[in-house]
């Protein structure tokens, strides 16, 4: 049993210097297997996330079974999910738009002397593909990396367009089992090095 110690607490701040915090890549991209391992170049950072950070929304639902005497005699798991919610602010970023609307629905023309990069988006309602996701965090010397090898955006709410708030996309990312039966991998480094 761990006694209270500040060595074991920390915040979930993004590891911006190393990875960008939230990254996504096609399925079957080589995944990191440690809290600080190299991330494959196929992973694209998705820019700023709102101050609400990344929220774990997964659930484990259990149904109780009672006998004739109303005593609980069993608990049966009826659902388990791994799901994360976050708000992406980089609405002028081609990679973010490709995740939200589908890569085939986003085209870009390079910047010129008369205009910036031009991005065209078609909203078709196409089903979004499954992708690999990484949430990369650091607090002091501690690191936390959550890897979702097989996940997809399950809901999108576009923030309103007003002058006193940033535009953005609030999304939920739902994880599915990989070939090993794992929905999410959490890799932690407590930051305590030997002398």
CSV table of C-alpha atoms in Angstrom, one decimal:
chain,number,residue,atom,x,y,z
A,1,UNK,CA,0.0,0.0,0.0
A,2,UNK,CA,1.4,3.4,-0.9
A,3,UNK,CA,1.6,6.0,1.8
A,4,UNK,CA,0.6,9.6,0.8
A,5,UNK,CA,3.4,11.0,-1.3
A,6,UNK,CA,3.6,13.9,-3.8
A,7,UNK,CA,5.8,11.5,-5.9
A,8,UNK,CA,2.6,9.8,-7.1
A,9,UNK,CA,0.4,12.8,-8.0
A,10,UNK,CA,0.3,15.0,-11.1
A,11,UNK,CA,-1.8,16.8,-13.6
A,12,UNK,CA,-2.8,15.8,-17.1
A,13,UNK,CA,-1.0,18.5,-19.0
A,14,UNK,CA,-0.2,18.0,-22.7
A,15,UNK,CA,3.3,17.0,-23.7
A,16,UNK,CA,3.5,19.9,-26.2
A,17,UNK,CA,7.3,20.0,-26.5
A,18,UNK,CA,7.5,16.3,-27.6
A,19,UNK,CA,4.3,15.4,-29.4
A,20,UNK,CA,1.6,18.0,-29.4
A,21,UNK,CA,-0.7,16.2,-26.9
A,22,UNK,CA,-3.3,14.7,-29.2
A,23,UNK,CA,-2.2,12.7,-32.2
A,24,UNK,CA,-3.9,10.5,-34.7
A,25,UNK,CA,-2.8,8.1,-37.5
A,26,UNK,CA,-4.1,5.4,-39.8
A,27,UNK,CA,-4.8,2.0,-38.3
A,28,UNK,CA,-1.8,-0.4,-38.3
A,29,UNK,CA,0.6,2.5,-37.8
A,30,UNK,CA,3.4,1.4,-35.4
A,31,UNK,CA,2.4,2.3,-31.9
A,32,UNK,CA,4.6,3.4,-29.0
A,33,UNK,CA,4.9,0.9,-26.2
A,34,UNK,CA,6.3,3.2,-23.4
A,35,UNK,CA,5.5,6.6,-21.9
A,36,UNK,CA,8.4,8.3,-23.7
A,37,UNK,CA,9.0,6.0,-26.8
A,38,UNK,CA,9.3,7.4,-30.3
A,39,UNK,CA,6.1,8.2,-32.0
A,40,UNK,CA,5.8,7.2,-35.7
A,41,UNK,CA,5.9,10.1,-38.1
A,42,UNK,CA,2.4,9.0,-39.5
A,43,UNK,CA,0.9,10.4,-36.3
A,44,UNK,CA,-0.4,14.0,-36.9
A,45,UNK,CA,-0.8,16.4,-34.0
A,46,UNK,CA,-4.3,18.0,-33.8
A,47,UNK,CA,-3.3,21.3,-32.2
A,48,UNK,CA,-4.9,23.1,-29.3
A,49,UNK,CA,-7.3,21.3,-27.0
A,50,UNK,CA,-9.6,23.4,-24.8
A,51,UNK,CA,-8.8,24.1,-21.1
A,52,UNK,CA,-11.2,21.3,-20.2
A,53,UNK,CA,-8.5,18.9,-21.4
A,54,UNK,CA,-9.3,15.2,-22.2
A,55,UNK,CA,-12.1,13.6,-20.2
A,56,UNK,CA,-12.4,9.9,-19.7
A,57,UNK,CA,-16.0,9.0,-20.4
A,58,UNK,CA,-15.7,5.2,-20.4
A,59,UNK,CA,-18.2,3.2,-18.3
A,60,UNK,CA,-18.5,-0.2,-16.7
A,61,UNK,CA,-22.2,-1.1,-16.2
A,62,UNK,CA,-23.2,-3.9,-13.9
A,63,UNK,CA,-26.7,-5.4,-13.4
A,64,UNK,CA,-27.5,-7.0,-10.1
A,65,UNK,CA,-29.4,-10.2,-9.9
A,66,UNK,CA,-31.6,-10.9,-6.9
A,67,UNK,CA,-33.1,-14.1,-5.6
A,68,UNK,CA,-36.7,-14.6,-4.4
A,69,UNK,CA,-35.7,-13.2,-1.0
A,70,UNK,CA,-34.5,-9.9,-2.7
A,71,UNK,CA,-30.9,-10.7,-1.8
A,72,UNK,CA,-28.3,-9.8,-4.4
A,73,UNK,CA,-26.8,-13.0,-5.5
A,74,UNK,CA,-24.8,-12.0,-8.5
A,75,UNK,CA,-23.6,-9.0,-10.5
A,76,UNK,CA,-23.4,-9.3,-14.3
A,77,UNK,CA,-21.4,-6.9,-16.4
A,78,UNK,CA,-23.6,-5.6,-19.2
A,79,UNK,CA,-21.3,-3.0,-20.8
A,80,UNK,CA,-17.8,-1.8,-20.8
A,81,UNK,CA,-16.6,1.2,-22.9
A,82,UNK,CA,-13.4,3.2,-23.3
A,83,UNK,CA,-14.3,6.7,-24.5
A,84,UNK,CA,-12.6,10.1,-24.3
A,85,UNK,CA,-14.1,13.5,-24.8
A,86,UNK,CA,-12.2,16.7,-25.8
A,87,UNK,CA,-12.6,19.9,-27.8
A,88,UNK,CA,-10.3,20.7,-30.7
A,89,UNK,CA,-9.7,24.4,-31.4
A,90,UNK,CA,-7.6,24.2,-34.6
A,91,UNK,CA,-10.5,24.7,-37.0
A,92,UNK,CA,-8.3,26.1,-39.8
A,93,UNK,CA,-6.0,23.0,-39.7
A,94,UNK,CA,-6.3,20.6,-42.5
A,95,UNK,CA,-5.5,17.6,-40.3
A,96,UNK,CA,-8.2,18.5,-37.8
A,97,UNK,CA,-10.8,19.1,-40.6
A,98,UNK,CA,-9.9,15.8,-42.2
A,99,UNK,CA,-10.6,14.0,-38.9
A,100,UNK,CA,-13.9,15.8,-38.4
A,101,UNK,CA,-15.3,15.6,-42.0
A,102,UNK,CA,-13.3,12.7,-43.5
A,103,UNK,CA,-10.0,13.0,-45.4
A,104,UNK,CA,-11.7,12.6,-48.8
A,105,UNK,CA,-14.0,15.6,-48.1
A,106,UNK,CA,-11.1,18.0,-47.4
A,107,UNK,CA,-9.0,19.5,-50.2
A,108,UNK,CA,-6.3,22.2,-49.9
A,109,UNK,CA,-4.5,24.6,-52.2
A,110,UNK,CA,-1.1,25.9,-51.1
A,111,UNK,CA,-0.7,29.6,-50.0
A,112,UNK,CA,0.3,32.1,-52.6
A,113,UNK,CA,1.3,35.7,-52.6
A,114,UNK,CA,-2.4,36.8,-52.7
A,115,UNK,CA,-4.0,34.3,-50.3
A,116,UNK,CA,-3.3,31.9,-47.5
A,117,UNK,CA,-3.7,28.2,-47.8
A,118,UNK,CA,-7.2,27.6,-49.2
A,119,UNK,CA,-9.2,24.7,-47.7
A,120,UNK,CA,-12.5,23.4,-49.0
A,121,UNK,CA,-14.6,21.1,-47.0
A,122,UNK,CA,-17.6,19.0,-48.1
A,123,UNK,CA,-20.1,17.8,-45.5
A,124,UNK,CA,-21.3,14.4,-46.8
A,125,UNK,CA,-22.2,12.5,-43.7
A,126,UNK,CA,-19.8,9.8,-44.6
A,127,UNK,CA,-19.0,7.3,-41.9
A,128,UNK,CA,-15.6,8.2,-40.3
A,129,UNK,CA,-12.9,5.6,-40.4
A,130,UNK,CA,-11.3,3.9,-37.4
A,131,UNK,CA,-7.9,5.4,-36.5
A,132,UNK,CA,-5.1,5.1,-33.9
A,133,UNK,CA,-5.1,7.8,-31.3
A,134,UNK,CA,-2.5,8.9,-28.7
A,135,UNK,CA,-3.0,11.3,-25.8
A,136,UNK,CA,0.4,12.3,-24.6
A,137,UNK,CA,0.8,14.1,-21.2
A,138,UNK,CA,3.5,15.2,-18.9
A,139,UNK,CA,3.7,16.8,-15.4
A,140,UNK,CA,7.2,17.7,-14.2
A,141,UNK,CA,9.2,14.6,-14.9
A,142,UNK,CA,6.2,12.3,-14.9
A,143,UNK,CA,4.7,11.1,-18.2
A,144,UNK,CA,1.4,9.5,-19.1
A,145,UNK,CA,0.6,8.2,-22.6
A,146,UNK,CA,-2.7,6.7,-23.5
A,147,UNK,CA,-2.8,4.8,-26.8
A,148,UNK,CA,-6.0,3.8,-28.5
A,149,UNK,CA,-4.9,1.4,-31.3
A,150,UNK,CA,-8.4,1.0,-32.8
A,151,UNK,CA,-10.7,4.0,-32.2
A,152,UNK,CA,-13.0,6.4,-34.0
A,153,UNK,CA,-14.8,9.6,-33.5
A,154,UNK,CA,-18.3,8.7,-32.3
A,155,UNK,CA,-19.8,12.1,-31.9
A,156,UNK,CA,-19.0,15.7,-33.0
A,157,UNK,CA,-20.6,18.9,-31.8
A,158,UNK,CA,-19.4,22.1,-33.5
A,159,UNK,CA,-19.1,25.1,-31.2
A,160,UNK,CA,-21.1,28.2,-32.0
A,161,UNK,CA,-19.5,31.0,-34.0
A,162,UNK,CA,-19.4,34.0,-31.7
A,163,UNK,CA,-16.9,36.8,-31.1
A,164,UNK,CA,-16.2,35.9,-27.5
A,165,UNK,CA,-15.4,32.2,-27.9
A,166,UNK,CA,-13.0,30.2,-30.0
A,167,UNK,CA,-14.6,28.1,-32.7
A,168,UNK,CA,-14.0,24.4,-32.2
A,169,UNK,CA,-15.2,20.8,-32.4
A,170,UNK,CA,-16.2,18.9,-29.3
A,171,UNK,CA,-15.6,15.2,-30.0
A,172,UNK,CA,-15.9,11.8,-28.3
A,173,UNK,CA,-13.4,9.1,-29.4
A,174,UNK,CA,-14.6,5.5,-28.8
A,175,UNK,CA,-12.0,2.8,-28.5
A,176,UNK,CA,-12.5,-0.8,-29.8
A,177,UNK,CA,-10.5,-3.9,-29.0
A,178,UNK,CA,-7.4,-4.5,-31.0
A,179,UNK,CA,-6.2,-7.9,-32.2
A,180,UNK,CA,-5.0,-8.6,-28.6
A,181,UNK,CA,-8.4,-7.8,-27.1
A,182,UNK,CA,-7.2,-4.5,-25.6
A,183,UNK,CA,-9.1,-1.2,-26.0
A,184,UNK,CA,-6.5,1.2,-24.5
A,185,UNK,CA,-2.9,1.0,-23.3
A,186,UNK,CA,-1.8,3.4,-20.6
A,187,UNK,CA,2.0,3.9,-20.3
A,188,UNK,CA,3.3,5.8,-17.2
A,189,UNK,CA,6.7,6.9,-16.1
A,190,UNK,CA,6.8,8.1,-12.5
A,191,UNK,CA,9.8,10.3,-13.2
A,192,UNK,CA,11.8,9.0,-10.2
A,193,UNK,CA,15.2,8.1,-11.5
A,194,UNK,CA,17.9,6.1,-9.6
A,195,UNK,CA,21.0,7.9,-8.4
